[in-house]
């Protein structure tokens, strides 16, 4: 592998920002916005409720002045789990929301009980029947003291989105600390919100009467960064990955432990792998600042060809080992019980016809495919497009041979 690539803007930061845009009347502009299907699906939901959204040249413009309802009946919300974040912002704007229970990747049961309990504390009456949620504050959304049972990313974002316009103060205890939460809070602050403690366990929000539109430039997607970095770690070679903003320490540390040399420059990271990846005796996925669950499939793919035995424990989502069946088709040696997988490195993976089960398993299979001898076909590629912009083009620019099928047939 060899090459220089710019890494796309952050999917998990932009999705809650799109939800935040409906909190004000003006035109919100987000630059460096990735061209991925999750962004387009979320934009469609905003159009569905009357907003205007224009996307081009990595610039997203949202005019939420014409958003006229807190009712989202369309099936579209089923395609995109992040649409649950509209609960918070529409509740803040209209005091009532009706929404289809949202969809997303099949990586576990993914309940939203923390979100619902928090909104009830903030004064909402909530009814749920047959996949439809009806929330109504009766005009009195108010701040509350909320202690989350687990630092859920989505629940933290949803509560923040409601609290910025609620009457009074809100405290979120055991809040998620992910960089995407920090970026959302910075964006809301640029809109006029009053937030303290983002990135810590306690976030305090002082509700304000109104917010105004903001102009924002998105930071780099740390999981997309990790995806291309894992390709270097697994295939060997070198690459310069251009980033905006810092790549978290844990992501860099894992790459280092796999044997990669890393040099941090002002505008990105230079990575070099000269050896077979080293095995990792134990990695557990945990909330930030731990190793991210979204990076687990990526890491597992690389460890399939490491020089020993590794153990991964999945600490967030129960269904994230579905990819193992697919990796075995490629010759991987992996055993698992419950949420613990033991990966014994093999010297060779071979091409196979495999199937993505969710976004990150799709990316993990592409990494394994790049490391394997022969041709691998990855089915269900639509999952991958949810979060990666032109991933095959990026891989080719880094010296790998990857094509979507129509391009491969033309070749
Ligand atoms: C977000 C990310 C996703 C990432 C995940 C964990 C977005 C758009 N998605 O998903 O990429 O993998 O964080 O870092 O940003 N839980 C409950 N009840 C709830 C909410 C969550 O039990 O009401 C549980 C979940 O089942 C899961 C854990 O909490 O076991 C973490 O989920 P959460 O952090 O909420 O993930 P998402 O926000 O859905």
XYZ file of C-alpha atoms in Angstrom, residues 24-380:
357
model
C -33.577 27.305 14.760
C -35.217 29.199 11.896
C -32.162 30.229 9.900
C -29.984 28.472 7.358
C -27.400 26.161 8.880
C -24.319 25.393 6.803
C -22.067 22.393 7.419
C -18.867 22.125 5.383
C -16.733 19.008 4.901
C -19.915 16.946 5.083
C -19.388 13.385 3.797
C -21.341 12.189 0.758
C -22.806 9.078 2.383
C -26.279 7.569 2.338
C -26.908 8.165 6.073
C -26.537 11.916 5.500
C -28.920 11.778 2.540
C -31.416 9.674 4.491
C -31.344 12.143 7.377
C -31.734 15.035 4.911
C -34.791 13.277 3.449
C -36.358 13.072 6.889
C -35.837 16.843 7.340
C -37.481 17.442 3.936
C -40.320 15.178 5.022
C -41.160 17.546 7.875
C -41.014 20.635 5.658
C -37.356 21.689 5.858
C -35.244 22.494 2.825
C -31.907 20.765 2.406
C -29.334 21.293 -0.321
C -26.199 19.175 -0.643
C -23.274 19.617 -3.018
C -19.475 19.775 -2.948
C -19.416 18.496 0.635
C -21.511 21.430 1.784
C -24.835 20.846 3.472
C -27.356 23.666 3.816
C -30.401 23.185 5.969
C -33.192 25.746 6.080
C -35.400 24.629 8.931
C -37.508 27.832 8.951
C -40.258 26.020 7.094
C -40.258 22.905 9.281
C -43.914 22.802 10.198
C -44.554 19.687 12.190
C -43.239 17.343 14.799
C -44.899 14.392 13.081
C -42.711 11.984 11.104
C -44.736 9.121 9.759
C -42.609 8.093 6.846
C -40.896 4.754 6.594
C -37.672 6.678 5.953
C -36.963 6.924 9.660
C -36.756 3.146 9.739
C -33.699 3.318 7.476
C -31.740 5.595 9.733
C -31.340 5.138 13.437
C -30.001 8.657 13.968
C -33.503 9.947 13.165
C -34.250 9.144 16.833
C -32.262 12.338 17.558
C -35.110 14.317 16.057
C -37.103 13.366 19.149
C -35.052 15.785 21.231
C -34.871 18.661 18.785
C -38.505 18.461 17.611
C -39.706 18.161 21.181
C -37.767 21.328 21.977
C -39.217 23.147 18.972
C -42.837 21.912 18.886
C -43.304 20.435 22.387
C -44.777 17.331 20.716
C -43.389 14.650 18.428
C -44.778 11.562 16.754
C -42.173 9.367 15.160
C -41.856 5.865 13.789
C -39.425 3.838 15.895
C -36.112 4.255 14.066
C -34.025 1.660 12.223
C -30.289 1.371 11.534
C -27.716 -1.417 11.556
C -28.632 -4.796 13.033
C -25.905 -4.833 15.684
C -28.051 -5.533 18.677
C -31.433 -4.781 20.161
C -30.648 -1.033 20.437
C -33.395 0.085 22.811
C -34.160 3.779 23.458
C -35.390 3.458 27.032
C -32.758 5.936 28.361
C -33.985 8.571 25.902
C -37.608 8.013 26.881
C -36.985 8.083 30.635
C -35.028 11.334 30.251
C -37.772 13.042 28.240
C -40.320 11.941 30.833
C -38.159 13.633 33.487
C -38.194 16.744 31.319
C -41.985 16.792 31.403
C -43.025 14.734 28.374
C -45.877 12.231 28.342
C -44.856 9.327 26.145
C -46.970 6.633 24.537
C -45.530 3.834 22.466
C -47.614 1.534 20.347
C -46.833 -0.523 17.307
C -43.484 1.141 16.517
C -44.967 4.648 16.858
C -43.803 6.944 19.654
C -45.950 9.869 20.720
C -44.320 12.452 23.003
C -46.043 15.562 24.305
C -44.825 18.029 26.939
C -48.093 19.968 27.014
C -46.016 23.087 26.357
C -43.735 22.762 29.353
C -40.425 21.141 28.385
C -38.186 21.776 31.399
C -34.649 21.109 32.479
C -34.012 18.109 34.728
C -31.339 16.225 36.611
C -30.710 13.055 34.616
C -28.350 10.235 35.537
C -27.816 7.823 32.655
C -27.542 4.095 33.536
C -24.851 3.796 30.807
C -23.023 6.532 28.883
C -25.150 6.166 25.754
C -24.023 8.368 22.873
C -27.493 8.741 21.353
C -29.241 9.390 24.679
C -26.659 12.028 25.673
C -27.081 13.793 22.310
C -30.868 13.604 22.427
C -31.058 15.055 25.925
C -28.650 17.868 24.996
C -30.750 18.651 21.902
C -33.899 18.973 24.008
C -32.264 20.737 26.949
C -30.745 23.631 24.993
C -34.219 25.138 24.530
C -35.885 23.757 27.688
C -36.844 26.005 30.555
C -34.180 25.963 33.267
C -31.081 23.856 33.783
C -30.308 20.254 32.885
C -27.536 18.072 34.222
C -26.621 14.845 32.461
C -24.678 12.538 34.769
C -22.711 9.556 33.394
C -22.840 11.311 30.019
C -21.097 9.862 26.976
C -17.731 11.556 26.354
C -17.167 10.717 22.690
C -15.512 13.401 20.515
C -18.726 13.546 18.468
C -20.599 14.723 21.587
C -18.012 17.446 22.086
C -18.327 18.539 18.455
C -22.132 18.611 18.693
C -21.935 20.759 21.839
C -19.449 23.148 20.190
C -21.798 23.448 17.232
C -24.787 24.126 19.514
C -22.713 26.718 21.378
C -22.039 28.402 18.018
C -25.855 28.467 17.636
C -26.153 30.309 20.962
C -26.629 27.398 23.375
C -25.161 27.451 26.888
C -23.385 24.153 27.604
C -20.624 23.227 30.033
C -18.690 20.030 30.567
C -18.972 18.385 27.130
C -16.374 15.616 27.011
C -16.669 14.990 30.771
C -19.040 12.754 32.741
C -21.272 15.669 33.683
C -22.781 17.967 31.112
C -24.698 21.032 32.273
C -27.035 22.887 29.970
C -28.733 26.185 30.684
C -31.810 26.420 28.453
C -32.094 29.561 26.316
C -35.244 30.943 24.630
C -33.929 30.670 21.087
C -30.974 29.636 18.955
C -29.664 31.003 15.679
C -28.188 29.314 12.625
C -24.467 28.522 12.523
C -21.781 27.849 9.945
C -19.620 24.843 10.798
C -16.734 22.847 9.374
C -16.825 19.177 10.363
C -13.816 17.397 11.795
C -12.453 14.094 10.498
C -14.358 10.851 10.913
C -12.191 8.929 13.393
C -13.678 5.564 12.391
C -13.121 6.208 8.675
C -9.556 7.152 9.621
C -9.206 3.908 11.536
C -10.587 1.925 8.584
C -7.901 3.116 6.168
C -5.241 2.955 8.884
C -6.181 -0.690 9.563
C -5.694 -1.415 5.858
C -2.106 -0.199 6.245
C -1.688 -2.221 9.462
C -3.028 -5.367 7.798
C -1.594 -5.134 4.278
C 1.737 -3.453 5.041
C 3.189 -0.417 3.270
C 2.770 3.230 4.092
C 0.216 5.986 3.739
C -0.372 9.573 4.746
C -3.927 10.072 5.969
C -4.948 13.725 6.015
C -7.141 14.697 8.942
C -8.786 17.796 10.406
C -8.615 17.743 14.170
C -6.944 15.188 16.412
C -7.199 11.427 16.097
C -7.894 10.073 19.610
C -5.091 8.465 21.567
C -6.687 5.019 21.795
C -7.003 4.651 18.019
C -3.302 5.608 17.620
C -2.280 3.287 20.449
C -3.949 0.228 18.945
C -2.279 0.883 15.589
C 1.054 1.168 17.379
C 0.430 -2.101 19.235
C -0.254 -3.791 15.877
C 3.282 -2.834 14.879
C 2.576 0.325 12.863
C 4.964 3.248 12.982
C 2.994 6.470 13.347
C 4.131 10.045 12.874
C 1.687 12.785 13.677
C 1.988 15.840 11.428
C 0.056 19.082 11.534
C -2.474 17.985 8.904
C -2.585 14.232 9.351
C -0.808 11.025 10.246
C 1.873 9.108 8.440
C 1.600 5.351 8.943
C 4.061 2.642 8.043
C 3.786 -1.110 8.558
C 6.818 -3.233 7.739
C 5.849 -6.487 9.402
C 3.081 -9.009 9.941
C 0.634 -7.411 12.406
C 1.362 -8.220 16.048
C -1.325 -10.112 17.989
C -3.112 -8.239 20.789
C -3.558 -10.345 23.955
C -6.723 -8.529 25.058
C -8.827 -5.675 23.694
C -12.236 -4.786 25.082
C -14.515 -2.280 23.422
C -15.805 0.299 25.873
C -17.240 3.818 25.785
C -14.788 6.640 25.009
C -11.909 6.978 25.805
C -11.728 3.184 25.402
C -11.382 1.318 22.128
C -14.548 2.037 20.090
C -17.045 -0.682 19.237
C -17.176 0.794 15.722
C -13.513 -0.151 15.323
C -13.940 -3.728 16.525
C -14.708 -5.383 13.164
C -11.852 -3.434 11.587
C -9.392 -4.665 14.187
C -10.647 -8.246 14.018
C -9.995 -8.364 10.282
C -6.368 -7.292 10.775
C -5.793 -9.771 13.616
C -6.824 -12.653 11.318
C -3.305 -12.478 9.825
C -1.375 -11.542 12.953
C 1.565 -13.547 14.213
C -0.230 -15.096 17.203
C -3.423 -15.353 19.237
C -5.567 -12.330 20.120
C -8.655 -11.878 22.251
C -11.381 -9.319 21.635
C -14.226 -8.707 24.045
C -17.184 -6.722 22.728
C -18.481 -4.537 25.532
C -21.192 -2.470 23.812
C -23.303 -4.296 21.216
C -24.250 -7.979 21.405
C -24.497 -8.752 17.674
C -21.166 -7.457 16.517
C -19.610 -10.864 15.941
C -21.800 -11.754 12.959
C -18.813 -11.033 10.717
C -16.924 -14.057 12.090
C -18.900 -16.464 9.861
C -17.849 -14.451 6.836
C -14.192 -14.212 7.869
C -14.093 -17.991 8.333
C -15.111 -18.371 4.674
C -11.871 -16.552 3.876
C -9.794 -18.956 5.959
C -9.744 -17.061 9.285
C -9.316 -19.050 12.487
C -11.702 -17.514 15.025
C -13.592 -19.050 17.940
C -16.056 -17.194 20.057
C -18.273 -17.656 23.040
C -20.813 -14.967 23.820
C -19.018 -11.607 23.526
C -15.409 -12.956 23.509
C -13.598 -13.906 20.333
C -10.228 -15.612 20.120
C -8.447 -14.984 16.843
C -5.486 -17.167 15.867
C -3.517 -15.515 13.094
C -3.107 -17.463 9.840
C -0.419 -16.858 7.220
C -2.904 -16.644 4.373
C -6.489 -15.508 3.826
C -8.157 -16.371 0.535
C -10.832 -14.602 -1.490
C -14.465 -15.657 -1.037
C -18.013 -14.460 -1.547
C -18.980 -12.795 1.722
C -21.853 -10.738 3.072
C -21.841 -7.566 5.166
C -24.248 -7.663 8.119
C -23.867 -4.013 9.071
C -21.818 -0.942 8.207
C -18.629 -1.740 10.128
C -18.635 -5.463 9.343
C -18.786 -4.406 5.689
C -15.693 -2.261 6.194
C -13.996 -5.083 8.139
C -14.627 -7.451 5.231
C -13.063 -4.956 2.822
C -9.965 -4.862 5.023
C -9.840 -8.678 5.073
C -10.383 -8.713 1.298
C -7.429 -6.365 0.817
C -5.276 -8.684 2.955
C -6.440 -11.864 1.185
C -5.034 -13.634 -1.871
C -7.427 -13.716 -4.816
C -10.737 -11.950 -5.367
C -13.306 -11.325 -2.636
C -16.843 -10.229 -3.423
C -18.663 -8.371 -0.657
C -22.442 -8.532 -0.845
C -24.804 -6.063 0.889
